[in-house]
Amino acid sequence: MLRTRKIRWLSGTMVLLTILTLLLPQALLPQAAAAQAQTSGIDAVLVADVSNSMNTSDRDKISNEAMKMFIDMLPVQGDKVGIVAYTDQVEREKAMLEIQSDADKSSLKDFIDQLGRGPYTDVSVGVAEAVNILNHGADPAHSPMIVLLADGNNDFNKTKGRTQAQSDADLAKAVKEAQDQGIPVYTIGLNADGKLNKNALADLAQQTGGKSFITDTPDDLPQILSEIFADHAKLNVVKLPSVTGNGSYQEVTVNVPNDSVLEANISIMSSKPVEVQLTDPSGQAVDLKSDAAKLSTSKSYSLVKLLKPQEGDWKLRVKGAPKDSIDINLLFNYDLQLVVDPIKTKSYTKGDKVDLAAKLENGGQPLQDNDLYTDMKATLVVKDVDTGKSEEQPLENTGSGFAGTFEVPDNHNYELVIRAEEDSFYRESEPITINASGSAGSGSQPTTSGGEQDKPFPWLPVILGVIALIVVGAWFLMGWLKRKNRGFVGQMVVEIRDENTGDKSYPQYKKLVSFRGRFHLHQLLQLDPELKETEKYVFTPSNGDRIIIRNTAGGTLEKSGRAVDASSGVELKNGDRLSIPLQQADKTILIEYLV
């Protein structure tokens, strides 16, 4: 009865929400979109080549350090990270984990530290799996990305008959999927041994809208990761004065320019450990293990994260080993969007002038701190859709926004984007379409005119209401189909213990991504006839990367050493272990679920 009521409540709610969404005044939609944009974060999959060729391309595993630094630079909460380690197969992977605490970041970094290396390489395997992970675990409101660390070379296992043509075809398929879903691939070419396939990596980045980087020394990787993070989040890396260690504390000023900064990331790269102290603008010492600031350290970097920092000059004091070169970068996170005021809607033609105004918003509201505008510059980027040519023109900084006029140069279609920038970040507006070609539809906003006497019977809302009901029905149907075909993430480590001898089989790692809707334990055991009774144990997906195991014949199993009733279903989360005794074979199936 409870489930029936819940379904009815959801049905009514979905009908209401669908109708409201369709019938809301158009003037409110941009504000709703802006509010949603405030919650957008990053969903990143870090992809690492862990083949034996990395023993020369990345001798000290600094690629691992770079991935850990990228994780440390992410906000304290909200973003998602997945990890893929590949050779000619996926060696280890971590499904998308939503970061909610320092412990989550530590879990990801511990996973990276455990990565080993193996023979053979196939780049297409790593990229395809990263796209697959984003398909299954990305937040639609977030901005997806892939970071690939590799030398770009393939080395196939000849006994498997894999060819370069097959790899190229699989990579092209993954690239097409990334293009369709707006997933940029940032590539980092590791070239310590001089054997980098830079063209392949550059082409992969170019096709997907990412960027390609090359390094001859792994020591550059933390700096490159900073650039990638900044590019994707529309930030600018602020270079602070470098320091040469002398065994004593040396002071560097860190300026927080305004109170709109959510986080300030101070990355400190050095070949040897450093000691760090910090004081706030009032001169008070800052605890680097508090809610105001956090210090993360590794063997090649230290990162200080200031949370909602006070505006003003902070003092960073760094003590390094004598003659050690210490590079310091500053990266701010802002909760800001650039919003363009609605333009007057009419039919445009050559010579018409379009007045433009834009302002920064914080949380959907106009920015209160106008000091942020002081050093900002704004540019109008005009793209002629018909010819493909683009040009730029400066806009006026009004002190509380930006303003300018666009004069239609020809009877063409145009796309306008406003870009505002200062030293630490930049923002771009949503594109504005200008139709001056004379065809139907002439602006980026709908026309509203005329009095009450001009209004016809509101057939459109009625029609939309009917459509909404159809949509809701389709929604329930798709939900049912989605549940029937819902996918799994992660893998299971399976061992079989012989109860007569006590011997255990070698652990088998069974990936679950190929299953849909449901599967039974017998399928994981390669359908061994001796273990046929395991068919009664059925797995189905659950929320939050969890799965349910159910004994369809009734009975118990052991979860973490405790007997539990499996007839109504037992939920498994990352790291849970099961012991399933078999009556007919005198064996016990041991399972560990890993995400």
Coordinates of C-alpha atoms in Angstrom, one line a residue:
M1 CA 0.0 0.0 0.0
L2 CA 2.8 2.4 0.8
R3 CA 4.4 1.7 -2.6
T4 CA 1.1 2.3 -4.3
R5 CA 0.6 5.7 -2.5
K6 CA 4.2 6.7 -3.4
I7 CA 3.6 5.9 -7.1
R8 CA 0.3 7.9 -7.1
W9 CA 2.0 10.8 -5.4
L10 CA 4.9 10.7 -7.9
S11 CA 2.4 10.5 -10.7
G12 CA 0.5 13.5 -9.6
T13 CA 3.6 15.5 -8.9
M14 CA 5.1 14.7 -12.3
V15 CA 1.9 15.8 -14.0
L16 CA 1.9 19.1 -12.1
L17 CA 5.6 19.7 -12.6
T18 CA 5.3 18.9 -16.3
I19 CA 2.3 21.2 -16.9
L20 CA 3.9 24.0 -14.8
T21 CA 7.2 23.7 -16.7
L22 CA 5.4 23.9 -20.1
L23 CA 3.1 26.7 -19.1
L24 CA 5.4 28.9 -17.1
P25 CA 5.8 32.5 -18.4
Q26 CA 8.8 32.6 -20.7
A27 CA 10.2 35.5 -18.8
L28 CA 10.8 33.2 -15.8
L29 CA 12.7 30.5 -17.7
P30 CA 16.0 32.3 -18.0
Q31 CA 16.0 32.8 -14.2
A32 CA 15.2 29.2 -13.6
A33 CA 18.0 28.2 -15.9
A34 CA 20.4 30.5 -14.1
A35 CA 19.4 29.1 -10.7
Q36 CA 20.1 25.6 -12.0
A37 CA 23.5 26.7 -13.4
Q38 CA 24.5 27.7 -9.9
T39 CA 24.6 24.1 -8.8
S40 CA 26.6 22.9 -11.8
G41 CA 30.0 21.3 -11.0
I42 CA 32.5 19.0 -12.6
D43 CA 32.2 15.3 -13.3
A44 CA 35.7 14.1 -14.2
V45 CA 37.1 10.7 -15.2
L46 CA 40.9 10.5 -14.8
V47 CA 42.3 7.9 -17.2
A48 CA 45.9 6.6 -16.7
D49 CA 47.9 4.3 -18.9
V50 CA 49.4 1.8 -16.5
S51 CA 51.3 -0.3 -19.0
N52 CA 54.9 -1.2 -18.6
S53 CA 55.9 1.5 -21.1
M54 CA 55.1 4.0 -18.3
N55 CA 58.2 2.7 -16.5
T56 CA 60.2 4.9 -18.8
S57 CA 57.6 7.5 -19.7
D58 CA 56.7 8.1 -16.0
R59 CA 59.4 6.5 -13.9
D60 CA 58.4 8.1 -10.6
K61 CA 54.6 7.8 -11.1
I62 CA 54.2 11.5 -11.0
S63 CA 51.0 11.0 -13.1
N64 CA 49.6 9.6 -9.9
E65 CA 50.6 12.7 -8.1
A66 CA 49.0 14.9 -10.7
M67 CA 45.7 13.0 -10.5
K68 CA 45.7 13.4 -6.7
M69 CA 46.4 17.1 -7.0
F70 CA 43.5 17.5 -9.4
I71 CA 41.2 15.8 -6.8
D72 CA 42.5 18.1 -4.1
M73 CA 41.8 21.1 -6.2
L74 CA 38.1 20.2 -6.6
P75 CA 35.6 21.9 -4.2
V76 CA 35.0 20.3 -0.8
Q77 CA 31.6 19.0 -1.9
G78 CA 29.5 18.3 -4.9
D79 CA 31.8 17.2 -7.8
K80 CA 32.2 13.7 -9.0
V81 CA 35.3 11.8 -9.9
G82 CA 35.9 8.4 -11.6
I83 CA 39.2 6.7 -12.4
V84 CA 40.3 4.2 -15.1
A85 CA 43.6 2.5 -15.2
Y86 CA 44.2 0.6 -18.4
T87 CA 46.7 -1.5 -20.4
D88 CA 45.1 -3.4 -23.2
Q89 CA 42.2 -4.0 -20.8
V90 CA 40.7 -2.1 -17.9
E91 CA 43.0 -3.1 -15.0
R92 CA 41.2 -1.1 -12.2
E93 CA 38.4 1.4 -12.2
K94 CA 36.6 3.5 -9.8
A95 CA 33.0 4.4 -10.7
M96 CA 31.8 8.0 -10.3
L97 CA 32.1 9.0 -6.6
E98 CA 30.4 12.2 -5.4
I99 CA 32.8 14.1 -3.2
Q100 CA 31.1 14.9 0.1
S101 CA 34.0 15.0 2.5
D102 CA 37.8 14.9 2.9
A103 CA 37.4 11.2 3.5
D104 CA 36.0 10.8 -0.1
K105 CA 39.0 12.5 -1.5
S106 CA 41.3 10.3 0.6
S107 CA 39.5 7.2 -0.7
L108 CA 40.1 8.3 -4.3
K109 CA 43.8 9.1 -3.7
D110 CA 44.3 5.8 -1.9
F111 CA 42.9 4.0 -4.9
I112 CA 45.4 5.9 -7.2
D113 CA 48.3 4.8 -4.9
Q114 CA 47.3 1.2 -5.3
L115 CA 47.5 1.2 -9.1
G116 CA 50.0 -1.3 -10.5
R117 CA 51.4 -1.8 -14.0
G118 CA 51.1 -4.5 -16.7
P119 CA 51.9 -5.5 -20.2
Y120 CA 50.4 -4.2 -23.5
T121 CA 48.5 -1.0 -24.2
D122 CA 45.3 0.0 -26.1
V123 CA 44.3 3.7 -25.7
S124 CA 40.8 3.0 -27.1
V125 CA 40.1 0.8 -24.0
G126 CA 40.8 3.6 -21.6
V127 CA 38.8 6.3 -23.4
A128 CA 35.8 4.1 -24.2
E129 CA 35.6 3.0 -20.5
A130 CA 35.8 6.6 -19.3
V131 CA 32.9 7.6 -21.6
N132 CA 31.0 4.6 -20.3
I133 CA 31.5 5.6 -16.7
L134 CA 30.2 9.1 -17.4
N135 CA 27.2 7.6 -19.2
H136 CA 26.3 5.6 -16.1
G137 CA 27.3 8.0 -13.3
A138 CA 27.4 11.6 -14.4
D139 CA 25.1 14.2 -13.0
P140 CA 23.1 15.9 -15.9
A141 CA 23.5 19.2 -14.2
H142 CA 27.3 18.9 -14.1
S143 CA 30.0 19.6 -16.7
P144 CA 31.7 16.3 -17.8
M145 CA 35.3 15.9 -18.7
I146 CA 38.0 13.2 -19.3
V147 CA 41.7 13.7 -18.5
L148 CA 43.9 11.1 -20.2
L149 CA 47.6 10.6 -19.1
A150 CA 49.4 8.5 -21.6
D151 CA 52.2 8.3 -24.2
G152 CA 49.6 7.7 -27.0
N153 CA 51.2 4.5 -28.2
N154 CA 49.5 1.1 -28.6
D155 CA 51.1 -2.3 -27.9
F156 CA 48.8 -5.2 -28.7
N157 CA 48.9 -8.7 -27.4
K158 CA 49.5 -10.7 -30.5
T159 CA 47.9 -13.8 -29.1
K160 CA 44.6 -12.0 -29.0
G161 CA 44.7 -11.0 -32.6
R162 CA 43.9 -7.3 -31.9
T163 CA 44.8 -5.0 -34.7
Q164 CA 45.4 -1.2 -35.0
A165 CA 42.4 -0.9 -37.3
Q166 CA 40.1 -2.4 -34.7
S167 CA 41.5 -0.1 -32.0
D168 CA 41.1 2.9 -34.2
A169 CA 37.4 1.9 -34.9
D170 CA 36.7 1.6 -31.2
L171 CA 38.4 4.9 -30.4
A172 CA 36.4 6.6 -33.2
K173 CA 33.2 5.3 -31.7
A174 CA 34.1 6.5 -28.2
V175 CA 35.1 9.9 -29.6
K176 CA 31.8 10.2 -31.5
E177 CA 29.9 9.5 -28.3
A178 CA 32.0 12.1 -26.4
Q179 CA 31.3 14.7 -29.1
D180 CA 27.6 14.0 -29.0
Q181 CA 27.5 14.4 -25.2
G182 CA 29.8 17.4 -25.0
I183 CA 32.6 15.5 -23.1
P184 CA 36.0 17.2 -23.8
V185 CA 39.0 14.9 -23.5
Y186 CA 42.1 16.7 -22.2
T187 CA 45.3 14.7 -23.0
I188 CA 48.7 14.8 -21.3
G189 CA 51.4 13.3 -23.4
L190 CA 54.2 11.7 -21.3
N191 CA 57.4 12.0 -23.3
A192 CA 60.2 11.2 -20.9
D193 CA 61.5 8.5 -23.2
G194 CA 61.1 10.5 -26.4
K195 CA 58.6 8.0 -27.9
L196 CA 55.4 10.1 -27.5
N197 CA 52.7 9.8 -30.2
K198 CA 51.8 13.4 -29.9
N199 CA 49.7 13.6 -33.0
A200 CA 47.3 10.9 -31.8
L201 CA 46.8 12.6 -28.5
A202 CA 46.4 16.1 -30.0
D203 CA 43.8 14.8 -32.5
L204 CA 41.8 13.2 -29.7
A205 CA 41.7 16.4 -27.7
Q206 CA 40.9 18.6 -30.8
Q207 CA 38.0 16.4 -31.9
T208 CA 36.3 16.6 -28.5
G209 CA 37.0 20.2 -27.6
G210 CA 39.7 19.6 -25.0
K211 CA 43.3 20.6 -25.0
S212 CA 46.5 18.7 -25.4
F213 CA 49.6 19.0 -23.3
I214 CA 53.1 17.5 -23.6
T215 CA 55.8 17.1 -21.0
D216 CA 59.3 15.7 -21.2
T217 CA 59.5 15.5 -17.4
P218 CA 56.8 14.3 -15.0
D219 CA 57.6 17.2 -12.8
D220 CA 55.5 19.4 -15.0
L221 CA 52.3 17.4 -14.5
P222 CA 50.9 19.3 -11.5
Q223 CA 51.2 22.6 -13.4
I224 CA 49.5 21.1 -16.4
L225 CA 46.6 19.7 -14.3
S226 CA 46.2 23.2 -12.9
E227 CA 45.8 24.5 -16.5
I228 CA 43.3 21.8 -17.3
F229 CA 41.2 22.5 -14.2
A230 CA 41.3 26.2 -14.9
D231 CA 40.3 25.8 -18.6
H232 CA 37.3 23.6 -17.8
A233 CA 36.1 25.7 -14.9
K234 CA 36.7 29.0 -16.8
L235 CA 39.3 30.2 -14.5
N236 CA 42.7 31.8 -14.9
V237 CA 45.8 30.5 -13.1
V238 CA 47.4 33.4 -11.2
K239 CA 51.2 32.9 -11.1
L240 CA 52.7 34.0 -7.8
P241 CA 56.4 34.7 -7.2
S242 CA 58.6 31.6 -7.3
V243 CA 60.8 30.9 -4.3
T244 CA 64.2 29.3 -4.0
G245 CA 64.5 27.4 -0.8
N246 CA 67.1 28.5 1.8
G247 CA 66.0 26.5 4.9
S248 CA 64.1 29.5 6.3
Y249 CA 60.5 30.7 5.9
Q250 CA 60.0 33.1 3.0
E251 CA 56.8 35.2 2.6
V252 CA 54.5 35.4 -0.4
T253 CA 51.4 37.7 -0.6
V254 CA 48.2 36.0 -1.7
N255 CA 45.6 38.6 -2.6
V256 CA 41.9 37.6 -2.4
P257 CA 40.4 40.3 -4.6
N258 CA 36.7 40.2 -3.5
D259 CA 34.2 38.4 -1.3
S260 CA 32.7 36.4 -4.1
V261 CA 35.5 33.9 -4.0
L262 CA 34.2 30.5 -2.8
E263 CA 37.6 28.8 -2.6
A264 CA 41.2 29.8 -3.2
N265 CA 43.6 27.0 -4.2
I266 CA 47.3 27.7 -3.5
S267 CA 49.3 25.0 -5.2
I268 CA 53.0 24.6 -4.2
M269 CA 55.2 22.4 -6.4
S270 CA 58.6 21.4 -5.3
S271 CA 60.9 18.4 -5.6
K272 CA 61.4 18.2 -1.8
P273 CA 58.9 18.6 1.1
V274 CA 58.1 22.1 2.2
E275 CA 56.7 23.6 5.4
V276 CA 53.8 26.0 5.2
Q277 CA 52.3 28.7 7.4
L278 CA 49.5 31.2 6.7
T279 CA 48.1 34.4 8.2
D280 CA 44.8 36.1 7.3
P281 CA 44.5 39.8 6.3
S282 CA 44.1 40.8 10.0
G283 CA 47.5 39.1 10.7
Q284 CA 46.0 36.2 12.6
A285 CA 47.6 32.7 12.2
V286 CA 45.4 30.3 10.3
D287 CA 44.9 26.7 11.3
L288 CA 45.5 24.6 8.2
K289 CA 43.3 21.8 9.5
S290 CA 40.2 23.8 10.1
D291 CA 36.9 24.7 8.4
A292 CA 38.6 27.9 7.1
A293 CA 41.6 26.3 5.5
K294 CA 42.9 22.8 4.6
L295 CA 46.4 21.6 3.7
S296 CA 46.9 18.6 1.4
T297 CA 50.4 17.2 0.9
S298 CA 52.0 14.7 -1.3
K299 CA 55.6 13.9 -2.4
S300 CA 55.6 16.4 -5.2
Y301 CA 53.2 19.1 -4.1
S302 CA 51.4 20.9 -1.3
L303 CA 48.0 22.5 -1.7
V304 CA 46.4 25.0 0.6
K305 CA 42.6 25.5 0.1
L306 CA 41.0 28.6 1.6
L307 CA 37.2 28.2 2.1
K308 CA 35.1 31.3 1.6
P309 CA 38.2 33.5 2.3
Q310 CA 38.1 37.0 3.5
E311 CA 39.0 39.7 1.0
G312 CA 42.4 41.2 1.3
D313 CA 46.1 40.2 1.5
W314 CA 46.9 36.8 3.0
K315 CA 50.5 36.0 3.8
L316 CA 51.8 32.6 2.8
R317 CA 55.1 31.5 4.5
V318 CA 57.0 28.7 2.8
K319 CA 60.2 26.9 4.1
G320 CA 62.0 24.8 1.5
A321 CA 65.2 22.9 1.3
P322 CA 68.2 25.0 0.3
K323 CA 68.4 25.6 -3.5
D324 CA 65.1 23.8 -4.0
S325 CA 62.9 25.6 -6.7
I326 CA 59.4 26.2 -5.4
D327 CA 56.6 27.2 -7.9
I328 CA 53.4 28.7 -6.5
N329 CA 50.1 29.1 -8.4
L330 CA 46.8 30.5 -7.3
L331 CA 43.4 29.4 -8.6
F332 CA 40.1 30.8 -7.4
N333 CA 36.6 29.1 -7.6
Y334 CA 33.7 31.6 -8.1
D335 CA 30.0 31.1 -7.9
L336 CA 29.3 33.6 -10.7
Q337 CA 27.4 33.6 -14.0
L338 CA 27.4 36.3 -16.7
V339 CA 23.7 37.0 -17.7
V340 CA 22.6 39.1 -20.6
D341 CA 19.4 41.2 -20.3
P342 CA 16.6 40.2 -22.7
I343 CA 16.9 42.1 -25.9
K344 CA 14.0 43.8 -27.7
T345 CA 12.4 41.4 -30.2
K346 CA 11.7 42.5 -33.7
S347 CA 12.6 41.7 -37.3
Y348 CA 16.2 42.6 -37.8
T349 CA 17.8 43.7 -41.0
K350 CA 21.1 45.2 -42.2
G351 CA 22.0 48.4 -40.3
D352 CA 19.7 47.7 -37.3
K353 CA 21.3 48.3 -33.8
V354 CA 20.8 45.9 -30.9
D355 CA 21.5 47.3 -27.4
L356 CA 23.2 44.8 -25.1
A357 CA 23.6 44.8 -21.4
A358 CA 25.1 42.1 -19.2
K359 CA 25.9 41.6 -15.5
L360 CA 27.4 39.1 -13.1
E361 CA 25.0 37.1 -10.9
N362 CA 25.7 35.2 -7.7
G363 CA 23.2 32.5 -6.8
G364 CA 20.7 33.9 -9.4
Q365 CA 20.9 37.4 -7.9
P366 CA 22.8 40.4 -9.2
L367 CA 26.3 40.7 -7.8
Q368 CA 26.4 43.0 -4.7
D369 CA 30.1 43.6 -4.7
N370 CA 30.6 46.0 -7.5
D371 CA 34.3 46.2 -6.7
L372 CA 34.7 43.0 -8.7
Y373 CA 33.9 44.9 -11.9
T374 CA 36.8 47.4 -11.3
D375 CA 39.5 45.6 -13.3
M376 CA 37.2 43.6 -15.6
K377 CA 37.1 43.9 -19.3
A378 CA 34.2 42.6 -21.5
T379 CA 34.2 41.7 -25.2
L380 CA 31.4 40.9 -27.6
V381 CA 32.2 37.9 -29.8
V382 CA 30.1 38.0 -33.0
K383 CA 29.9 34.9 -35.2
D384 CA 28.4 35.1 -38.6
V385 CA 26.6 31.8 -38.8
D386 CA 26.2 32.0 -42.6
T387 CA 29.9 32.6 -43.3
G388 CA 31.5 31.1 -40.2
K389 CA 33.6 34.3 -39.6
S390 CA 34.0 35.8 -36.1
E391 CA 35.0 39.2 -34.9
E392 CA 35.2 40.9 -31.5
Q393 CA 34.4 44.3 -30.2
P394 CA 35.0 45.8 -26.7
L395 CA 32.0 46.6 -24.4
E396 CA 31.8 49.4 -21.9
N397 CA 32.3 48.6 -18.2
T398 CA 29.5 50.5 -16.4
G399 CA 30.8 49.8 -12.9
S400 CA 27.9 47.4 -12.3
G401 CA 27.8 45.5 -15.5
F402 CA 28.7 45.8 -19.2
A403 CA 26.9 47.6 -22.1
G404 CA 27.3 48.0 -25.8
T405 CA 25.6 48.1 -29.2
F406 CA 25.7 45.6 -32.0
E407 CA 25.0 46.9 -35.5
V408 CA 23.8 44.2 -37.9
P409 CA 26.4 44.3 -40.7
D410 CA 24.4 42.2 -43.2
N411 CA 21.3 40.2 -43.8
H412 CA 22.7 37.1 -42.1
N413 CA 22.2 35.0 -39.0
Y414 CA 24.5 35.9 -36.1
E415 CA 25.4 34.3 -32.7
L416 CA 26.5 36.8 -30.0
V417 CA 28.5 35.8 -26.9
I418 CA 29.7 38.2 -24.2
R419 CA 32.9 37.4 -22.4
A420 CA 34.0 39.1 -19.2
E421 CA 37.5 38.6 -17.8
E422 CA 39.9 39.7 -15.1
D423 CA 43.1 38.3 -13.8
S424 CA 41.7 35.3 -11.9
F425 CA 38.7 34.2 -13.9
Y426 CA 36.5 34.7 -16.9
R427 CA 32.8 34.1 -17.7
E428 CA 30.9 33.7 -21.0
S429 CA 27.2 34.3 -21.5
E430 CA 24.8 32.0 -23.1
P431 CA 24.7 32.6 -26.9
I432 CA 22.2 35.1 -28.3
T433 CA 20.8 34.4 -31.8
I434 CA 20.1 37.3 -34.1
N435 CA 18.1 36.4 -37.3
A436 CA 18.5 39.1 -39.9
S437 CA 18.1 36.8 -42.9
G438 CA 14.5 37.7 -43.5
S439 CA 13.2 34.2 -42.6
A440 CA 10.6 33.4 -40.0
G441 CA 11.6 33.8 -36.4
S442 CA 13.6 36.9 -35.8
G443 CA 15.1 37.0 -32.4
S444 CA 16.2 35.2 -29.3
Q445 CA 13.0 36.0 -27.2
P446 CA 9.3 35.5 -28.0
T447 CA 7.2 38.6 -28.9
T448 CA 4.6 39.8 -26.4
S449 CA 2.3 42.6 -27.6
G450 CA -1.3 43.7 -27.8
G451 CA -4.1 44.2 -25.3
E452 CA -6.6 41.8 -23.8
Q453 CA -8.9 42.3 -26.7
D454 CA -6.3 40.9 -29.1
K455 CA -5.8 37.7 -27.2
P456 CA -7.2 34.6 -28.9
F457 CA -8.6 31.6 -27.0
P458 CA -5.6 30.0 -25.2
W459 CA -5.5 26.9 -27.3
L460 CA -1.7 26.5 -26.8
P461 CA -1.9 25.9 -23.0
V462 CA -4.7 23.4 -23.5
I463 CA -2.7 21.6 -26.2
L464 CA 0.4 21.7 -24.0
G465 CA -1.6 20.3 -21.1
V466 CA -2.7 17.3 -23.2
I467 CA 0.9 16.9 -24.3
A468 CA 1.9 17.0 -20.7
L469 CA -0.4 14.1 -19.9
I470 CA 1.1 12.1 -22.8
V471 CA 4.6 12.9 -21.6
V472 CA 3.8 11.7 -18.1
G473 CA 2.5 8.4 -19.5
A474 CA 5.6 8.1 -21.6
W475 CA 7.7 8.9 -18.6
F476 CA 6.3 6.0 -16.6
L477 CA 6.8 3.7 -19.5
M478 CA 10.4 4.8 -20.0
G479 CA 10.9 4.5 -16.2
W480 CA 9.7 0.9 -16.4
L481 CA 11.9 0.1 -19.4
K482 CA 14.8 1.9 -17.7
R483 CA 14.4 -0.3 -14.6
K484 CA 14.2 -3.4 -16.8
N485 CA 17.5 -2.4 -18.6
R486 CA 19.3 -0.5 -15.8
G487 CA 23.0 -1.0 -15.8
F488 CA 25.5 -1.9 -13.1
V489 CA 28.8 -0.3 -12.1
G490 CA 31.9 -1.6 -10.4
Q491 CA 33.1 -5.2 -10.1
M492 CA 32.9 -8.3 -7.9
V493 CA 35.9 -10.2 -6.6
V494 CA 34.8 -13.9 -6.5
E495 CA 36.5 -16.7 -4.7
I496 CA 35.4 -20.3 -4.1
R497 CA 36.3 -22.1 -0.9
D498 CA 36.2 -25.9 -0.8
E499 CA 34.8 -26.8 2.6
N500 CA 36.4 -30.2 2.6
T501 CA 40.0 -29.0 2.2
G502 CA 39.7 -25.3 3.1
D503 CA 41.4 -24.4 -0.2
K504 CA 40.3 -21.2 -2.0
S505 CA 40.4 -20.5 -5.7
Y506 CA 42.4 -17.6 -7.2
P507 CA 40.4 -14.4 -6.9
Q508 CA 38.5 -13.6 -10.1
Y509 CA 37.6 -9.9 -10.9
K510 CA 34.2 -9.8 -12.6
K511 CA 33.1 -6.5 -14.2
L512 CA 29.4 -5.7 -14.0
V513 CA 29.0 -3.1 -16.7
S514 CA 27.9 -5.6 -19.3
F515 CA 24.8 -6.7 -17.3
R516 CA 21.4 -5.0 -17.6
G517 CA 18.4 -5.1 -15.4
R518 CA 19.4 -8.3 -13.5
F519 CA 21.7 -11.2 -13.5
H520 CA 22.2 -14.3 -11.3
L521 CA 25.3 -15.5 -9.5
H522 CA 25.7 -18.5 -11.7
Q523 CA 26.5 -16.2 -14.6
L524 CA 29.5 -14.8 -12.7
L525 CA 30.8 -18.4 -12.1
Q526 CA 31.0 -19.0 -15.9
L527 CA 27.9 -21.3 -15.6
D528 CA 29.8 -24.1 -13.9
P529 CA 27.3 -27.1 -13.8
E530 CA 28.6 -28.0 -10.3
L531 CA 27.5 -24.7 -9.0
K532 CA 24.1 -24.6 -10.6
E533 CA 22.2 -23.9 -7.4
T534 CA 23.7 -20.4 -7.5
E535 CA 21.0 -19.5 -10.1
K536 CA 18.6 -18.8 -7.2
Y537 CA 20.8 -15.8 -6.1
V538 CA 19.7 -12.8 -8.3
F539 CA 21.4 -9.3 -8.4
T540 CA 19.5 -6.1 -9.3
P541 CA 20.8 -2.5 -9.4
S542 CA 20.0 0.0 -6.6
N543 CA 20.5 3.7 -6.0
G544 CA 23.9 5.2 -5.3
D545 CA 26.0 2.6 -7.0
R546 CA 24.6 -0.1 -4.8
I547 CA 23.1 -3.5 -5.7
I548 CA 20.6 -5.9 -4.2
I549 CA 21.1 -9.6 -3.9
R550 CA 18.0 -11.8 -3.4
N551 CA 17.7 -15.5 -2.8
T552 CA 14.6 -16.4 -4.9
A553 CA 14.2 -19.7 -3.2
G554 CA 14.4 -18.2 0.3
G555 CA 17.2 -18.6 2.8
T556 CA 20.1 -16.9 4.5
L557 CA 23.6 -15.9 3.6
E558 CA 26.4 -14.2 5.6
K559 CA 27.2 -10.5 5.2
S560 CA 30.3 -9.3 7.0
G561 CA 30.2 -12.4 9.2
R562 CA 26.5 -12.1 10.2
A563 CA 23.7 -14.3 8.9
V564 CA 21.0 -12.2 7.1
D565 CA 17.7 -13.2 5.4
A566 CA 18.2 -12.9 1.7
S567 CA 14.7 -13.8 0.6
S568 CA 13.6 -10.1 0.8
G569 CA 16.9 -8.7 -0.6
V570 CA 20.2 -7.6 0.9
E571 CA 21.8 -4.3 -0.2
L572 CA 25.5 -4.2 -1.0
K573 CA 27.6 -1.1 -1.0
N574 CA 31.3 -0.6 -1.9
G575 CA 33.5 -2.9 0.1
D576 CA 30.7 -5.3 1.4
R577 CA 31.6 -9.0 1.6
L578 CA 29.3 -12.0 1.3
S579 CA 29.7 -15.7 2.1
I580 CA 27.2 -17.9 0.3
P581 CA 27.3 -21.6 1.4
L582 CA 26.2 -24.2 -1.1
Q583 CA 24.5 -27.3 0.1
Q584 CA 24.9 -29.5 -3.0
A585 CA 28.6 -28.8 -3.7
D586 CA 30.2 -28.5 -0.2
K587 CA 31.6 -25.1 -1.3
T588 CA 31.2 -21.5 -0.2
I589 CA 31.2 -18.6 -2.6
L590 CA 33.0 -15.5 -1.3
I591 CA 32.2 -12.2 -2.8
E592 CA 33.5 -8.6 -2.4
Y593 CA 31.7 -5.8 -4.1
L594 CA 33.9 -2.9 -5.3
V595 CA 32.9 0.3 -6.9

